[in-house]
Amino acid sequence: MAEKQDIWQILSERMRLAQEGDSKEYELLLSKCREILNNHLSSKVRDKEDREDLIQDILIGIHKARVTYRKEKPFAPWFFSIARYKTIDYIRRKGTRDRMVSAEMEGFAQEEKISIEDRWEVQQGLESWLNVLEPRQRKILTMAKLEGKSVREISETTGLSESNVKVIVHRSLEKLKRFFSESERTIEGSKTSKK
């Protein structure tokens, strides 16, 4: 257990140094992340090419989201939240081709009791992803989508008109979609350039 904790602390430090521009530390970080992902996914995604594509997709997601990582927060929840979202994207793209991953993720989605660790991991992941937004966008999107408040309630709380709230929610979602879908285009471009 202590060894695992040390690895995550090392990765956290490497990310901090990478954010400061240390390309060697960033290379080491991505190499270790690749190793962790390969071990984690080897029993879940049996097809080697599919697994490699998924790992590449997750690494690109990490690269795109690296600006959202905060050094005072643990690295593992941030890392695994990106891996989880990218795995869900993988399942959607592949349909039911990889039944083992699909079944596992379906089971995950249907779990009624989520452990404290998982809840915390999801919260940290969402917090990291929402850092892409401006503070006002983040606040309003959190109220609308995470707290489940109505447009009217948000309008009353913030003093903004209901139509303005709707526009901010829509633009925030579009901004998140654009930011994180760019990795999909990057992957497709790299696949066609290999051929």
PDB file of C-alpha atoms in Angstrom:
ATOM      1  CA  MET A   1       0.000   0.000   0.000  1.00  0.00           C
ATOM      2  CA  ALA A   2       2.803   2.400   0.910  1.00  0.00           C
ATOM      3  CA  GLU A   3       4.488   1.583  -2.401  1.00  0.00           C
ATOM      4  CA  LYS A   4       1.325   2.500  -4.356  1.00  0.00           C
ATOM      5  CA  GLN A   5       1.021   5.738  -2.419  1.00  0.00           C
ATOM      6  CA  ASP A   6       4.659   6.557  -3.224  1.00  0.00           C
ATOM      7  CA  ILE A   7       4.008   6.007  -6.947  1.00  0.00           C
ATOM      8  CA  TRP A   8       1.074   8.435  -6.908  1.00  0.00           C
ATOM      9  CA  GLN A   9       3.116  11.022  -5.011  1.00  0.00           C
ATOM     10  CA  ILE A  10       5.927  10.675  -7.556  1.00  0.00           C
ATOM     11  CA  LEU A  11       3.441  11.065 -10.405  1.00  0.00           C
ATOM     12  CA  SER A  12       1.923  14.099  -8.722  1.00  0.00           C
ATOM     13  CA  GLU A  13       5.369  15.684  -8.443  1.00  0.00           C
ATOM     14  CA  ARG A  14       6.168  14.827 -12.051  1.00  0.00           C
ATOM     15  CA  MET A  15       2.937  16.470 -13.188  1.00  0.00           C
ATOM     16  CA  ARG A  16       3.778  19.573 -11.180  1.00  0.00           C
ATOM     17  CA  LEU A  17       7.217  19.748 -12.822  1.00  0.00           C
ATOM     18  CA  ALA A  18       5.674  19.069 -16.238  1.00  0.00           C
ATOM     19  CA  GLN A  19       3.231  21.934 -15.730  1.00  0.00           C
ATOM     20  CA  GLU A  20       6.263  24.133 -15.079  1.00  0.00           C
ATOM     21  CA  GLY A  21       7.725  23.077 -18.436  1.00  0.00           C
ATOM     22  CA  ASP A  22       9.960  20.095 -17.592  1.00  0.00           C
ATOM     23  CA  SER A  23       9.542  17.917 -20.691  1.00  0.00           C
ATOM     24  CA  LYS A  24      11.723  15.071 -19.357  1.00  0.00           C
ATOM     25  CA  GLU A  25       9.511  14.700 -16.254  1.00  0.00           C
ATOM     26  CA  TYR A  26       6.434  14.834 -18.473  1.00  0.00           C
ATOM     27  CA  GLU A  27       7.832  12.036 -20.637  1.00  0.00           C
ATOM     28  CA  LEU A  28       8.512   9.942 -17.505  1.00  0.00           C
ATOM     29  CA  LEU A  29       4.995  10.701 -16.223  1.00  0.00           C
ATOM     30  CA  LEU A  30       3.323   9.563 -19.448  1.00  0.00           C
ATOM     31  CA  SER A  31       5.501   6.453 -19.594  1.00  0.00           C
ATOM     32  CA  LYS A  32       4.459   5.421 -16.071  1.00  0.00           C
ATOM     33  CA  CYS A  33       0.817   6.257 -16.827  1.00  0.00           C
ATOM     34  CA  ARG A  34       1.005   4.038 -19.920  1.00  0.00           C
ATOM     35  CA  GLU A  35       2.388   1.189 -17.790  1.00  0.00           C
ATOM     36  CA  ILE A  36      -0.365   1.605 -15.173  1.00  0.00           C
ATOM     37  CA  LEU A  37      -3.068   1.738 -17.847  1.00  0.00           C
ATOM     38  CA  ASN A  38      -1.709  -1.324 -19.632  1.00  0.00           C
ATOM     39  CA  ASN A  39      -1.760  -3.308 -16.375  1.00  0.00           C
ATOM     40  CA  HIS A  40      -5.193  -1.987 -15.457  1.00  0.00           C
ATOM     41  CA  LEU A  41      -6.775  -2.653 -18.858  1.00  0.00           C
ATOM     42  CA  SER A  42      -5.036  -5.893 -19.883  1.00  0.00           C
ATOM     43  CA  SER A  43      -7.753  -8.075 -18.337  1.00  0.00           C
ATOM     44  CA  LYS A  44     -10.572  -5.741 -19.387  1.00  0.00           C
ATOM     45  CA  VAL A  45      -9.769  -5.117 -23.063  1.00  0.00           C
ATOM     46  CA  ARG A  46      -8.459  -8.348 -24.541  1.00  0.00           C
ATOM     47  CA  ASP A  47      -7.803  -7.131 -28.077  1.00  0.00           C
ATOM     48  CA  LYS A  48      -4.273  -5.700 -28.033  1.00  0.00           C
ATOM     49  CA  GLU A  49      -4.891  -3.093 -30.763  1.00  0.00           C
ATOM     50  CA  ASP A  50      -8.103  -1.901 -29.122  1.00  0.00           C
ATOM     51  CA  ARG A  51      -6.344  -1.710 -25.759  1.00  0.00           C
ATOM     52  CA  GLU A  52      -3.500   0.300 -27.278  1.00  0.00           C
ATOM     53  CA  ASP A  53      -5.997   2.670 -28.943  1.00  0.00           C
ATOM     54  CA  LEU A  54      -7.794   3.154 -25.629  1.00  0.00           C
ATOM     55  CA  ILE A  55      -4.528   3.765 -23.767  1.00  0.00           C
ATOM     56  CA  GLN A  56      -3.501   6.305 -26.406  1.00  0.00           C
ATOM     57  CA  ASP A  57      -6.893   7.985 -26.098  1.00  0.00           C
ATOM     58  CA  ILE A  58      -6.540   8.203 -22.306  1.00  0.00           C
ATOM     59  CA  LEU A  59      -3.001   9.592 -22.577  1.00  0.00           C
ATOM     60  CA  ILE A  60      -4.213  12.252 -25.003  1.00  0.00           C
ATOM     61  CA  GLY A  61      -7.031  13.032 -22.551  1.00  0.00           C
ATOM     62  CA  ILE A  62      -4.427  13.436 -19.800  1.00  0.00           C
ATOM     63  CA  HIS A  63      -2.380  15.682 -22.063  1.00  0.00           C
ATOM     64  CA  LYS A  64      -5.404  17.841 -22.910  1.00  0.00           C
ATOM     65  CA  ALA A  65      -6.532  18.060 -19.280  1.00  0.00           C
ATOM     66  CA  ARG A  66      -3.087  18.540 -17.710  1.00  0.00           C
ATOM     67  CA  VAL A  67      -3.790  22.230 -17.121  1.00  0.00           C
ATOM     68  CA  THR A  68      -6.715  21.215 -14.886  1.00  0.00           C
ATOM     69  CA  TYR A  69      -4.583  19.194 -12.475  1.00  0.00           C
ATOM     70  CA  ARG A  70      -4.001  20.994  -9.174  1.00  0.00           C
ATOM     71  CA  LYS A  71      -0.836  20.038  -7.338  1.00  0.00           C
ATOM     72  CA  GLU A  72      -2.482  20.207  -3.906  1.00  0.00           C
ATOM     73  CA  LYS A  73      -4.894  17.420  -4.920  1.00  0.00           C
ATOM     74  CA  PRO A  74      -4.026  13.708  -5.174  1.00  0.00           C
ATOM     75  CA  PHE A  75      -3.058  12.516  -8.637  1.00  0.00           C
ATOM     76  CA  ALA A  76      -4.791   9.094  -8.669  1.00  0.00           C
ATOM     77  CA  PRO A  77      -8.437  10.316  -8.628  1.00  0.00           C
ATOM     78  CA  TRP A  78      -7.697  12.862 -11.370  1.00  0.00           C
ATOM     79  CA  PHE A  79      -5.932  10.210 -13.460  1.00  0.00           C
ATOM     80  CA  PHE A  80      -8.606   7.531 -13.036  1.00  0.00           C
ATOM     81  CA  SER A  81     -11.483   9.907 -13.700  1.00  0.00           C
ATOM     82  CA  ILE A  82      -9.999  10.683 -17.120  1.00  0.00           C
ATOM     83  CA  ALA A  83      -9.392   6.968 -17.714  1.00  0.00           C
ATOM     84  CA  ARG A  84     -12.981   6.184 -16.742  1.00  0.00           C
ATOM     85  CA  TYR A  85     -14.485   8.829 -19.056  1.00  0.00           C
ATOM     86  CA  LYS A  86     -12.290   7.778 -21.957  1.00  0.00           C
ATOM     87  CA  THR A  87     -13.197   4.121 -21.371  1.00  0.00           C
ATOM     88  CA  ILE A  88     -16.885   5.020 -21.531  1.00  0.00           C
ATOM     89  CA  ASP A  89     -16.208   6.871 -24.812  1.00  0.00           C
ATOM     90  CA  TYR A  90     -14.398   3.770 -26.069  1.00  0.00           C
ATOM     91  CA  ILE A  91     -17.418   1.589 -25.260  1.00  0.00           C
ATOM     92  CA  ARG A  92     -19.728   3.980 -27.093  1.00  0.00           C
ATOM     93  CA  ARG A  93     -17.505   3.966 -30.179  1.00  0.00           C
ATOM     94  CA  LYS A  94     -17.074   0.192 -30.189  1.00  0.00           C
ATOM     95  CA  GLY A  95     -20.652  -0.660 -29.325  1.00  0.00           C
ATOM     96  CA  THR A  96     -20.797  -4.145 -27.840  1.00  0.00           C
ATOM     97  CA  ARG A  97     -17.689  -5.455 -29.595  1.00  0.00           C
ATOM     98  CA  ASP A  98     -15.801  -5.767 -26.330  1.00  0.00           C
ATOM     99  CA  ARG A  99     -18.492  -7.388 -24.201  1.00  0.00           C
ATOM    100  CA  MET A 100     -16.329  -7.727 -21.101  1.00  0.00           C
ATOM    101  CA  VAL A 101     -15.705  -3.980 -20.777  1.00  0.00           C
ATOM    102  CA  SER A 102     -19.323  -3.211 -21.654  1.00  0.00           C
ATOM    103  CA  ALA A 103     -20.633  -5.567 -18.979  1.00  0.00           C
ATOM    104  CA  GLU A 104     -18.209  -4.186 -16.420  1.00  0.00           C
ATOM    105  CA  MET A 105     -19.178  -0.577 -17.144  1.00  0.00           C
ATOM    106  CA  GLU A 106     -22.899  -1.436 -17.175  1.00  0.00           C
ATOM    107  CA  GLY A 107     -22.459  -3.020 -13.754  1.00  0.00           C
ATOM    108  CA  PHE A 108     -20.631   0.059 -12.563  1.00  0.00           C
ATOM    109  CA  ALA A 109     -23.414   2.323 -13.774  1.00  0.00           C
ATOM    110  CA  GLN A 110     -26.067   0.241 -11.995  1.00  0.00           C
ATOM    111  CA  GLU A 111     -24.344   0.058  -8.625  1.00  0.00           C
ATOM    112  CA  GLU A 112     -26.660   1.517  -6.042  1.00  0.00           C
ATOM    113  CA  LYS A 113     -24.045   1.966  -3.355  1.00  0.00           C
ATOM    114  CA  ILE A 114     -20.972   3.895  -4.380  1.00  0.00           C
ATOM    115  CA  SER A 115     -18.032   3.695  -2.027  1.00  0.00           C
ATOM    116  CA  ILE A 116     -16.739   6.839  -0.349  1.00  0.00           C
ATOM    117  CA  GLU A 117     -13.528   6.486  -2.366  1.00  0.00           C
ATOM    118  CA  ASP A 118     -15.413   6.235  -5.667  1.00  0.00           C
ATOM    119  CA  ARG A 119     -17.654   9.171  -4.771  1.00  0.00           C
ATOM    120  CA  TRP A 120     -14.589  11.231  -3.877  1.00  0.00           C
ATOM    121  CA  GLU A 121     -12.827  10.138  -7.086  1.00  0.00           C
ATOM    122  CA  VAL A 122     -15.780  11.186  -9.229  1.00  0.00           C
ATOM    123  CA  GLN A 123     -16.055  14.497  -7.383  1.00  0.00           C
ATOM    124  CA  GLN A 124     -12.345  15.208  -7.893  1.00  0.00           C
ATOM    125  CA  GLY A 125     -12.590  14.241 -11.544  1.00  0.00           C
ATOM    126  CA  LEU A 126     -15.588  16.476 -12.169  1.00  0.00           C
ATOM    127  CA  GLU A 127     -13.907  19.315 -10.323  1.00  0.00           C
ATOM    128  CA  SER A 128     -10.839  18.943 -12.554  1.00  0.00           C
ATOM    129  CA  TRP A 129     -12.904  18.862 -15.731  1.00  0.00           C
ATOM    130  CA  LEU A 130     -14.964  21.877 -14.681  1.00  0.00           C
ATOM    131  CA  ASN A 131     -11.766  23.901 -14.215  1.00  0.00           C
ATOM    132  CA  VAL A 132     -11.822  24.347 -18.003  1.00  0.00           C
ATOM    133  CA  LEU A 133     -14.730  26.762 -17.504  1.00  0.00           C
ATOM    134  CA  GLU A 134     -14.717  30.331 -16.290  1.00  0.00           C
ATOM    135  CA  PRO A 135     -15.837  30.718 -12.639  1.00  0.00           C
ATOM    136  CA  ARG A 136     -19.360  31.933 -13.501  1.00  0.00           C
ATOM    137  CA  GLN A 137     -19.870  29.152 -16.051  1.00  0.00           C
ATOM    138  CA  ARG A 138     -18.586  26.562 -13.568  1.00  0.00           C
ATOM    139  CA  LYS A 139     -20.912  27.820 -10.817  1.00  0.00           C
ATOM    140  CA  ILE A 140     -24.021  27.854 -13.003  1.00  0.00           C
ATOM    141  CA  LEU A 141     -23.292  24.496 -14.653  1.00  0.00           C
ATOM    142  CA  THR A 142     -22.673  22.933 -11.233  1.00  0.00           C
ATOM    143  CA  MET A 143     -25.986  24.292  -9.955  1.00  0.00           C
ATOM    144  CA  ALA A 144     -27.856  23.070 -13.047  1.00  0.00           C
ATOM    145  CA  LYS A 145     -26.307  19.675 -13.709  1.00  0.00           C
ATOM    146  CA  LEU A 146     -24.800  18.524 -10.418  1.00  0.00           C
ATOM    147  CA  GLU A 147     -27.119  20.092  -7.859  1.00  0.00           C
ATOM    148  CA  GLY A 148     -30.207  19.625 -10.033  1.00  0.00           C
ATOM    149  CA  LYS A 149     -31.513  23.165  -9.589  1.00  0.00           C
ATOM    150  CA  SER A 150     -34.069  24.504 -12.022  1.00  0.00           C
ATOM    151  CA  VAL A 151     -33.395  27.432 -14.330  1.00  0.00           C
ATOM    152  CA  ARG A 152     -35.765  29.508 -12.212  1.00  0.00           C
ATOM    153  CA  GLU A 153     -33.915  28.647  -8.969  1.00  0.00           C
ATOM    154  CA  ILE A 154     -30.566  29.501 -10.552  1.00  0.00           C
ATOM    155  CA  SER A 155     -32.020  32.748 -11.864  1.00  0.00           C
ATOM    156  CA  GLU A 156     -33.293  33.699  -8.413  1.00  0.00           C
ATOM    157  CA  THR A 157     -30.004  32.754  -6.729  1.00  0.00           C
ATOM    158  CA  THR A 158     -27.721  34.538  -9.204  1.00  0.00           C
ATOM    159  CA  GLY A 159     -29.898  37.463 -10.253  1.00  0.00           C
ATOM    160  CA  LEU A 160     -29.498  36.509 -13.923  1.00  0.00           C
ATOM    161  CA  SER A 161     -32.462  36.204 -16.259  1.00  0.00           C
ATOM    162  CA  GLU A 162     -33.711  32.681 -16.993  1.00  0.00           C
ATOM    163  CA  SER A 163     -32.754  33.014 -20.662  1.00  0.00           C
ATOM    164  CA  ASN A 164     -29.237  34.093 -19.645  1.00  0.00           C
ATOM    165  CA  VAL A 165     -28.933  31.052 -17.369  1.00  0.00           C
ATOM    166  CA  LYS A 166     -29.976  28.772 -20.251  1.00  0.00           C
ATOM    167  CA  VAL A 167     -27.410  30.365 -22.565  1.00  0.00           C
ATOM    168  CA  ILE A 168     -24.622  30.002 -19.989  1.00  0.00           C
ATOM    169  CA  VAL A 169     -25.465  26.330 -19.361  1.00  0.00           C
ATOM    170  CA  HIS A 170     -25.574  25.625 -23.103  1.00  0.00           C
ATOM    171  CA  ARG A 171     -22.299  27.444 -23.820  1.00  0.00           C
ATOM    172  CA  SER A 172     -20.580  25.753 -20.865  1.00  0.00           C
ATOM    173  CA  LEU A 173     -21.563  22.312 -22.102  1.00  0.00           C
ATOM    174  CA  GLU A 174     -20.427  23.191 -25.616  1.00  0.00           C
ATOM    175  CA  LYS A 175     -17.089  24.454 -24.283  1.00  0.00           C
ATOM    176  CA  LEU A 176     -16.518  21.214 -22.354  1.00  0.00           C
ATOM    177  CA  LYS A 177     -17.496  19.152 -25.375  1.00  0.00           C
ATOM    178  CA  ARG A 178     -15.117  21.082 -27.655  1.00  0.00           C
ATOM    179  CA  PHE A 179     -12.247  20.968 -25.186  1.00  0.00           C
ATOM    180  CA  PHE A 180     -12.407  17.235 -24.590  1.00  0.00           C
ATOM    181  CA  SER A 181     -13.451  16.092 -28.067  1.00  0.00           C
ATOM    182  CA  GLU A 182     -10.355  17.615 -29.672  1.00  0.00           C
ATOM    183  CA  SER A 183      -8.476  14.539 -28.467  1.00  0.00           C
ATOM    184  CA  GLU A 184     -10.812  12.386 -30.585  1.00  0.00           C
ATOM    185  CA  ARG A 185      -9.838  14.334 -33.725  1.00  0.00           C
ATOM    186  CA  THR A 186      -6.175  14.104 -32.772  1.00  0.00           C
ATOM    187  CA  ILE A 187      -6.439  10.317 -32.462  1.00  0.00           C
ATOM    188  CA  GLU A 188      -8.235   9.961 -35.790  1.00  0.00           C
ATOM    189  CA  GLY A 189      -5.572  12.144 -37.445  1.00  0.00           C
ATOM    190  CA  SER A 190      -2.739  10.075 -35.983  1.00  0.00           C
ATOM    191  CA  LYS A 191      -4.402   6.819 -37.127  1.00  0.00           C
ATOM    192  CA  THR A 192      -4.747   8.020 -40.726  1.00  0.00           C
ATOM    193  CA  SER A 193      -1.184   9.329 -40.771  1.00  0.00           C
ATOM    194  CA  LYS A 194       0.094   5.865 -39.683  1.00  0.00           C
ATOM    195  CA  LYS A 195      -1.567   4.147 -42.658  1.00  0.00           C
TER     196      LYS A 195
END
